[in-house]
Amino acid sequence: MKNLGFTLWFTGLSGAGKTTISQGVALELKARGSRVEILDGDVVRTHLSQGLGFSKQDRDTNVCRIGFVASLLSRNQVVAIVAAISPFRDSRAQVRQMNDNFIEVYVKASLEACEQRDVKGLYALARAGKIPEFTGIDSPYEEPLNPEIVCNTQQENITESINKVIKYLETREYIRATSVSSEKPSLTA
Ligand code: ADP
């Protein structure tokens, strides 16, 4: 068992499911005794990155700040869970460099699906021209080329997506597996 902090980085379009999955994963990890902190893009922008806009430069600064905080947490045995659109490959590569145990989770859903969900009503506003530089509409989203995990939220339900992440963490020994049936029987039993 590695017994380390690590950074779980959820990236994907707005409405793809980053917040939902990250909250479910955080609950499960806390129930298993981990110390967990969620850095959610929407929340971070009201504190750590207040005043930043949505140009590439400001988005990169935002992602870099989140990556820095995640590295501070994870090097102190806290699980840092990041849920941020983080649309650019180069800035994701940069935060990967900053974090020793970095697990990128691509929360995948098509623009059409996210727009149909329109959880926060933002796509309608963006289409109406009320939110400029909206990711997927008039600002790019660069899909991860080699993420550790892909959660396809058009094919999986929420529980399946959460379980996929937990399973990965167990298999790679970031966390202990809880399933008794997976343990080898004792020879002396
Ligand atoms: P994001 O944080 O990426 O902007 P949210 O988590 O706020 O997205 O919203 C995602 C929406 O998609 C929620 O309404 C959620 O119920 C729905 N959804 C459907 N399937 C899934 C899944 N497998 N994982 C996460 N969310 C899903």
PDB file of C-alpha atoms and ligand atoms in Angstrom:
ATOM      1  CA  MET A   1       0.000   0.000   0.000  1.00  0.00           C
ATOM      2  CA  LYS A   2       1.422   3.347  -0.994  1.00  0.00           C
ATOM      3  CA  ASN A   3      -0.183   5.261   1.906  1.00  0.00           C
ATOM      4  CA  LEU A   4       0.381   8.490   0.040  1.00  0.00           C
ATOM      5  CA  GLY A   5      -1.566  11.544  -0.782  1.00  0.00           C
ATOM      6  CA  PHE A   6      -2.483  11.845  -4.415  1.00  0.00           C
ATOM      7  CA  THR A   7      -4.206  14.212  -6.797  1.00  0.00           C
ATOM      8  CA  LEU A   8      -7.302  13.081  -8.662  1.00  0.00           C
ATOM      9  CA  TRP A   9      -7.828  15.552 -11.466  1.00  0.00           C
ATOM     10  CA  PHE A  10     -11.258  15.550 -13.137  1.00  0.00           C
ATOM     11  CA  THR A  11     -11.356  17.333 -16.475  1.00  0.00           C
ATOM     12  CA  GLY A  12     -14.207  17.651 -18.957  1.00  0.00           C
ATOM     13  CA  LEU A  13     -16.825  19.939 -20.394  1.00  0.00           C
ATOM     14  CA  SER A  14     -19.210  21.878 -18.176  1.00  0.00           C
ATOM     15  CA  GLY A  15     -22.010  19.495 -17.253  1.00  0.00           C
ATOM     16  CA  ALA A  16     -20.020  16.368 -18.072  1.00  0.00           C
ATOM     17  CA  GLY A  17     -20.212  15.168 -14.446  1.00  0.00           C
ATOM     18  CA  LYS A  18     -16.983  16.276 -12.745  1.00  0.00           C
ATOM     19  CA  THR A  19     -18.610  17.687  -9.621  1.00  0.00           C
ATOM     20  CA  THR A  20     -21.043  14.804  -9.253  1.00  0.00           C
ATOM     21  CA  ILE A  21     -18.394  12.092  -9.570  1.00  0.00           C
ATOM     22  CA  SER A  22     -15.803  13.916  -7.484  1.00  0.00           C
ATOM     23  CA  GLN A  23     -18.282  14.363  -4.622  1.00  0.00           C
ATOM     24  CA  GLY A  24     -19.210  10.683  -4.741  1.00  0.00           C
ATOM     25  CA  VAL A  25     -15.570   9.617  -4.774  1.00  0.00           C
ATOM     26  CA  ALA A  26     -14.792  12.005  -1.888  1.00  0.00           C
ATOM     27  CA  LEU A  27     -17.613  10.536   0.212  1.00  0.00           C
ATOM     28  CA  GLU A  28     -16.373   7.007  -0.385  1.00  0.00           C
ATOM     29  CA  LEU A  29     -12.772   7.882   0.416  1.00  0.00           C
ATOM     30  CA  LYS A  30     -13.779   9.704   3.604  1.00  0.00           C
ATOM     31  CA  ALA A  31     -15.851   6.699   4.667  1.00  0.00           C
ATOM     32  CA  ARG A  32     -12.672   4.650   4.306  1.00  0.00           C
ATOM     33  CA  GLY A  33     -10.721   7.019   6.541  1.00  0.00           C
ATOM     34  CA  SER A  34      -8.873   9.191   3.982  1.00  0.00           C
ATOM     35  CA  ARG A  35      -8.428  12.895   4.454  1.00  0.00           C
ATOM     36  CA  VAL A  36      -9.907  14.523   1.384  1.00  0.00           C
ATOM     37  CA  GLU A  37     -10.192  18.039   0.028  1.00  0.00           C
ATOM     38  CA  ILE A  38     -12.202  18.971  -3.070  1.00  0.00           C
ATOM     39  CA  LEU A  39     -10.994  21.867  -5.186  1.00  0.00           C
ATOM     40  CA  ASP A  40     -13.953  22.615  -7.422  1.00  0.00           C
ATOM     41  CA  GLY A  41     -13.368  25.022 -10.279  1.00  0.00           C
ATOM     42  CA  ASP A  42     -16.549  26.961  -9.656  1.00  0.00           C
ATOM     43  CA  VAL A  43     -15.739  27.409  -5.962  1.00  0.00           C
ATOM     44  CA  VAL A  44     -12.060  28.150  -6.509  1.00  0.00           C
ATOM     45  CA  ARG A  45     -12.943  30.998  -8.846  1.00  0.00           C
ATOM     46  CA  THR A  46     -14.759  32.803  -6.032  1.00  0.00           C
ATOM     47  CA  HIS A  47     -11.717  32.640  -3.743  1.00  0.00           C
ATOM     48  CA  LEU A  48      -8.293  31.588  -4.957  1.00  0.00           C
ATOM     49  CA  SER A  49      -8.834  32.884  -8.478  1.00  0.00           C
ATOM     50  CA  GLN A  50     -11.236  35.725  -7.895  1.00  0.00           C
ATOM     51  CA  GLY A  51     -10.919  38.289 -10.670  1.00  0.00           C
ATOM     52  CA  LEU A  52      -9.544  35.915 -13.272  1.00  0.00           C
ATOM     53  CA  GLY A  53     -11.444  35.689 -16.544  1.00  0.00           C
ATOM     54  CA  PHE A  54     -11.695  33.024 -19.222  1.00  0.00           C
ATOM     55  CA  SER A  55      -8.932  33.946 -21.662  1.00  0.00           C
ATOM     56  CA  LYS A  56      -6.394  31.182 -22.236  1.00  0.00           C
ATOM     57  CA  GLN A  57      -3.928  33.015 -20.033  1.00  0.00           C
ATOM     58  CA  ASP A  58      -6.371  33.417 -17.140  1.00  0.00           C
ATOM     59  CA  ARG A  59      -7.575  29.832 -17.463  1.00  0.00           C
ATOM     60  CA  ASP A  60      -3.967  28.625 -17.359  1.00  0.00           C
ATOM     61  CA  THR A  61      -3.295  30.736 -14.277  1.00  0.00           C
ATOM     62  CA  ASN A  62      -6.403  29.312 -12.611  1.00  0.00           C
ATOM     63  CA  VAL A  63      -5.408  25.720 -13.380  1.00  0.00           C
ATOM     64  CA  CYS A  64      -1.850  26.351 -12.254  1.00  0.00           C
ATOM     65  CA  ARG A  65      -3.008  27.760  -8.910  1.00  0.00           C
ATOM     66  CA  ILE A  66      -5.299  24.797  -8.337  1.00  0.00           C
ATOM     67  CA  GLY A  67      -2.440  22.444  -9.246  1.00  0.00           C
ATOM     68  CA  PHE A  68      -0.172  24.155  -6.773  1.00  0.00           C
ATOM     69  CA  VAL A  69      -2.676  23.867  -3.914  1.00  0.00           C
ATOM     70  CA  ALA A  70      -3.316  20.227  -4.851  1.00  0.00           C
ATOM     71  CA  SER A  71       0.425  19.529  -4.656  1.00  0.00           C
ATOM     72  CA  LEU A  72       0.612  21.064  -1.166  1.00  0.00           C
ATOM     73  CA  LEU A  73      -2.272  18.928   0.013  1.00  0.00           C
ATOM     74  CA  SER A  74      -1.217  15.680  -1.584  1.00  0.00           C
ATOM     75  CA  ARG A  75       2.357  15.869  -0.338  1.00  0.00           C
ATOM     76  CA  ASN A  76       0.853  15.979   3.157  1.00  0.00           C
ATOM     77  CA  GLN A  77      -1.082  12.736   2.675  1.00  0.00           C
ATOM     78  CA  VAL A  78      -4.329  14.476   1.800  1.00  0.00           C
ATOM     79  CA  VAL A  79      -6.274  13.290  -1.221  1.00  0.00           C
ATOM     80  CA  ALA A  80      -6.694  16.372  -3.415  1.00  0.00           C
ATOM     81  CA  ILE A  81      -9.690  16.051  -5.698  1.00  0.00           C
ATOM     82  CA  VAL A  82      -9.875  18.650  -8.441  1.00  0.00           C
ATOM     83  CA  ALA A  83     -12.989  19.206 -10.539  1.00  0.00           C
ATOM     84  CA  ALA A  84     -12.193  21.836 -13.119  1.00  0.00           C
ATOM     85  CA  ILE A  85     -12.875  22.050 -16.849  1.00  0.00           C
ATOM     86  CA  SER A  86      -9.120  22.615 -17.365  1.00  0.00           C
ATOM     87  CA  PRO A  87      -9.550  22.647 -21.142  1.00  0.00           C
ATOM     88  CA  PHE A  88      -5.951  22.967 -22.267  1.00  0.00           C
ATOM     89  CA  ARG A  89      -3.544  20.055 -22.604  1.00  0.00           C
ATOM     90  CA  ASP A  90      -0.454  22.117 -21.896  1.00  0.00           C
ATOM     91  CA  SER A  91      -1.708  23.405 -18.551  1.00  0.00           C
ATOM     92  CA  ARG A  92      -2.851  19.921 -17.541  1.00  0.00           C
ATOM     93  CA  ALA A  93       0.626  18.665 -18.413  1.00  0.00           C
ATOM     94  CA  GLN A  94       2.067  21.425 -16.251  1.00  0.00           C
ATOM     95  CA  VAL A  95       0.014  20.493 -13.182  1.00  0.00           C
ATOM     96  CA  ARG A  96       0.877  16.837 -13.747  1.00  0.00           C
ATOM     97  CA  GLN A  97       4.534  17.838 -13.468  1.00  0.00           C
ATOM     98  CA  MET A  98       3.815  19.641 -10.196  1.00  0.00           C
ATOM     99  CA  ASN A  99       2.134  16.634  -8.563  1.00  0.00           C
ATOM    100  CA  ASP A 100       3.990  13.396  -7.773  1.00  0.00           C
ATOM    101  CA  ASN A 101       0.930  11.134  -7.745  1.00  0.00           C
ATOM    102  CA  PHE A 102      -1.299  12.515 -10.431  1.00  0.00           C
ATOM    103  CA  ILE A 103      -4.342  10.699 -11.761  1.00  0.00           C
ATOM    104  CA  GLU A 104      -6.178  12.347 -14.621  1.00  0.00           C
ATOM    105  CA  VAL A 105      -9.840  11.425 -14.997  1.00  0.00           C
ATOM    106  CA  TYR A 106     -11.461  12.406 -18.243  1.00  0.00           C
ATOM    107  CA  VAL A 107     -15.161  12.897 -17.587  1.00  0.00           C
ATOM    108  CA  LYS A 108     -16.384  12.365 -21.084  1.00  0.00           C
ATOM    109  CA  ALA A 109     -19.691  13.504 -22.544  1.00  0.00           C
ATOM    110  CA  SER A 110     -20.361  15.081 -25.915  1.00  0.00           C
ATOM    111  CA  LEU A 111     -21.080  18.767 -26.203  1.00  0.00           C
ATOM    112  CA  GLU A 112     -24.600  17.852 -27.345  1.00  0.00           C
ATOM    113  CA  ALA A 113     -25.216  15.761 -24.211  1.00  0.00           C
ATOM    114  CA  CYS A 114     -23.852  18.456 -21.891  1.00  0.00           C
ATOM    115  CA  GLU A 115     -25.881  21.079 -23.645  1.00  0.00           C
ATOM    116  CA  GLN A 116     -29.009  18.990 -23.344  1.00  0.00           C
ATOM    117  CA  ARG A 117     -28.405  18.498 -19.603  1.00  0.00           C
ATOM    118  CA  ASP A 118     -27.536  22.182 -19.193  1.00  0.00           C
ATOM    119  CA  VAL A 119     -27.354  21.633 -15.436  1.00  0.00           C
ATOM    120  CA  LYS A 120     -26.571  25.247 -14.639  1.00  0.00           C
ATOM    121  CA  GLY A 121     -28.316  26.906 -17.574  1.00  0.00           C
ATOM    122  CA  LEU A 122     -24.977  28.151 -18.839  1.00  0.00           C
ATOM    123  CA  TYR A 123     -25.121  26.685 -22.353  1.00  0.00           C
ATOM    124  CA  ALA A 124     -28.356  28.553 -23.074  1.00  0.00           C
ATOM    125  CA  LEU A 125     -26.698  31.777 -21.922  1.00  0.00           C
ATOM    126  CA  ALA A 126     -23.578  31.042 -23.970  1.00  0.00           C
ATOM    127  CA  ARG A 127     -25.653  30.320 -27.106  1.00  0.00           C
ATOM    128  CA  ALA A 128     -27.464  33.604 -26.514  1.00  0.00           C
ATOM    129  CA  GLY A 129     -24.095  35.336 -26.557  1.00  0.00           C
ATOM    130  CA  LYS A 130     -24.318  36.254 -22.875  1.00  0.00           C
ATOM    131  CA  ILE A 131     -21.241  34.280 -21.795  1.00  0.00           C
ATOM    132  CA  PRO A 132     -18.266  34.824 -24.078  1.00  0.00           C
ATOM    133  CA  GLU A 133     -15.430  32.284 -24.371  1.00  0.00           C
ATOM    134  CA  PHE A 134     -17.562  29.405 -23.123  1.00  0.00           C
ATOM    135  CA  THR A 135     -15.789  26.045 -23.371  1.00  0.00           C
ATOM    136  CA  GLY A 136     -17.189  23.930 -26.185  1.00  0.00           C
ATOM    137  CA  ILE A 137     -19.055  26.853 -27.746  1.00  0.00           C
ATOM    138  CA  ASP A 138     -16.495  29.516 -28.585  1.00  0.00           C
ATOM    139  CA  SER A 139     -13.512  28.336 -26.592  1.00  0.00           C
ATOM    140  CA  PRO A 140     -11.808  24.988 -27.217  1.00  0.00           C
ATOM    141  CA  TYR A 141     -11.762  21.855 -25.087  1.00  0.00           C
ATOM    142  CA  GLU A 142      -8.712  19.709 -25.752  1.00  0.00           C
ATOM    143  CA  GLU A 143      -9.520  16.089 -24.927  1.00  0.00           C
ATOM    144  CA  PRO A 144      -6.930  14.229 -22.841  1.00  0.00           C
ATOM    145  CA  LEU A 145      -4.825  11.920 -25.018  1.00  0.00           C
ATOM    146  CA  ASN A 146      -3.714   9.580 -22.289  1.00  0.00           C
ATOM    147  CA  PRO A 147      -5.831   9.917 -19.149  1.00  0.00           C
ATOM    148  CA  GLU A 148      -5.491   7.296 -16.416  1.00  0.00           C
ATOM    149  CA  ILE A 149      -9.284   6.917 -16.262  1.00  0.00           C
ATOM    150  CA  VAL A 150     -12.152   7.739 -18.610  1.00  0.00           C
ATOM    151  CA  CYS A 151     -15.676   8.049 -17.195  1.00  0.00           C
ATOM    152  CA  ASN A 152     -18.075   8.104 -20.107  1.00  0.00           C
ATOM    153  CA  THR A 153     -21.099   9.632 -18.439  1.00  0.00           C
ATOM    154  CA  GLN A 154     -23.376   9.023 -21.406  1.00  0.00           C
ATOM    155  CA  GLN A 155     -22.873   5.289 -21.029  1.00  0.00           C
ATOM    156  CA  GLU A 156     -22.299   4.884 -17.292  1.00  0.00           C
ATOM    157  CA  ASN A 157     -24.574   5.871 -14.454  1.00  0.00           C
ATOM    158  CA  ILE A 158     -23.193   7.907 -11.559  1.00  0.00           C
ATOM    159  CA  THR A 159     -22.521   4.878  -9.358  1.00  0.00           C
ATOM    160  CA  GLU A 160     -20.648   3.100 -12.152  1.00  0.00           C
ATOM    161  CA  SER A 161     -18.465   6.137 -12.756  1.00  0.00           C
ATOM    162  CA  ILE A 162     -17.663   6.518  -9.048  1.00  0.00           C
ATOM    163  CA  ASN A 163     -16.904   2.794  -8.742  1.00  0.00           C
ATOM    164  CA  LYS A 164     -14.609   2.918 -11.749  1.00  0.00           C
ATOM    165  CA  VAL A 165     -12.465   5.563 -10.046  1.00  0.00           C
ATOM    166  CA  ILE A 166     -12.448   3.714  -6.712  1.00  0.00           C
ATOM    167  CA  LYS A 167     -11.502   0.449  -8.444  1.00  0.00           C
ATOM    168  CA  TYR A 168      -8.593   2.141 -10.204  1.00  0.00           C
ATOM    169  CA  LEU A 169      -7.326   3.509  -6.873  1.00  0.00           C
ATOM    170  CA  GLU A 170      -7.583   0.063  -5.311  1.00  0.00           C
ATOM    171  CA  THR A 171      -5.891  -1.711  -8.189  1.00  0.00           C
ATOM    172  CA  ARG A 172      -2.994   0.752  -8.189  1.00  0.00           C
ATOM    173  CA  GLU A 173      -2.830   0.485  -4.388  1.00  0.00           C
ATOM    174  CA  TYR A 174      -3.496   4.127  -3.687  1.00  0.00           C
ATOM    175  CA  ILE A 175      -6.183   2.873  -1.308  1.00  0.00           C
ATOM    176  CA  ARG A 176      -6.851  -0.447   0.348  1.00  0.00           C
ATOM    177  CA  ALA A 177      -9.355  -2.772  -1.315  1.00  0.00           C
ATOM    178  CA  THR A 178     -12.302  -3.406   0.995  1.00  0.00           C
ATOM    179  CA  SER A 179     -13.829  -6.413  -0.703  1.00  0.00           C
ATOM    180  CA  VAL A 180     -13.306  -9.491   1.518  1.00  0.00           C
ATOM    181  CA  SER A 181     -13.888 -11.837  -1.415  1.00  0.00           C
ATOM    182  CA  SER A 182     -10.820 -10.445  -3.176  1.00  0.00           C
ATOM    183  CA  GLU A 183      -8.528 -11.410  -0.288  1.00  0.00           C
ATOM    184  CA  LYS A 184      -6.501 -14.593  -0.534  1.00  0.00           C
ATOM    185  CA  PRO A 185      -7.682 -17.285   1.906  1.00  0.00           C
ATOM    186  CA  SER A 186      -5.368 -17.866   4.833  1.00  0.00           C
ATOM    187  CA  LEU A 187      -3.463 -21.183   4.645  1.00  0.00           C
ATOM    188  CA  THR A 188      -3.811 -21.734   8.393  1.00  0.00           C
ATOM    189  CA  ALA A 189      -7.558 -21.154   8.492  1.00  0.00           C
TER     190      ALA A 189
HETATM  191  P1  ADP B   1     -19.666  19.359 -14.143  1.00  0.00           P
HETATM  192  O1  ADP B   1     -19.146  19.416 -12.732  1.00  0.00           O
HETATM  193  O2  ADP B   1     -18.787  18.565 -15.053  1.00  0.00           O
HETATM  194  O3  ADP B   1     -19.994  20.716 -14.695  1.00  0.00           O
HETATM  195  P2  ADP B   1     -22.053  18.300 -12.921  1.00  0.00           P
HETATM  196  O4  ADP B   1     -21.511  17.196 -12.039  1.00  0.00           O
HETATM  197  O5  ADP B   1     -22.372  19.610 -12.256  1.00  0.00           O
HETATM  198  O6  ADP B   1     -21.036  18.536 -14.131  1.00  0.00           O
HETATM  199  O7  ADP B   1     -23.356  17.792 -13.682  1.00  0.00           O
HETATM  200  C1  ADP B   1     -23.382  16.556 -14.365  1.00  0.00           C
HETATM  201  C2  ADP B   1     -24.814  16.126 -14.654  1.00  0.00           C
HETATM  202  O8  ADP B   1     -24.789  14.893 -15.379  1.00  0.00           O
HETATM  203  C3  ADP B   1     -25.622  15.867 -13.375  1.00  0.00           C
HETATM  204  O9  ADP B   1     -26.933  16.344 -13.597  1.00  0.00           O
HETATM  205  C4  ADP B   1     -25.614  14.330 -13.267  1.00  0.00           C
HETATM  206  O10 ADP B   1     -26.737  13.839 -12.591  1.00  0.00           O
HETATM  207  C5  ADP B   1     -25.581  13.888 -14.734  1.00  0.00           C
HETATM  208  N1  ADP B   1     -24.958  12.558 -14.958  1.00  0.00           N
HETATM  209  C6  ADP B   1     -25.470  11.554 -15.681  1.00  0.00           C
HETATM  210  N2  ADP B   1     -24.666  10.466 -15.674  1.00  0.00           N
HETATM  211  C7  ADP B   1     -23.620  10.787 -14.907  1.00  0.00           C
HETATM  212  C8  ADP B   1     -22.444  10.070 -14.514  1.00  0.00           C
HETATM  213  N3  ADP B   1     -22.185   8.809 -14.911  1.00  0.00           N
HETATM  214  N4  ADP B   1     -21.561  10.713 -13.731  1.00  0.00           N
HETATM  215  C9  ADP B   1     -21.797  11.993 -13.332  1.00  0.00           C
HETATM  216  N5  ADP B   1     -22.870  12.717 -13.665  1.00  0.00           N
HETATM  217  C10 ADP B   1     -23.795  12.134 -14.465  1.00  0.00           C
END
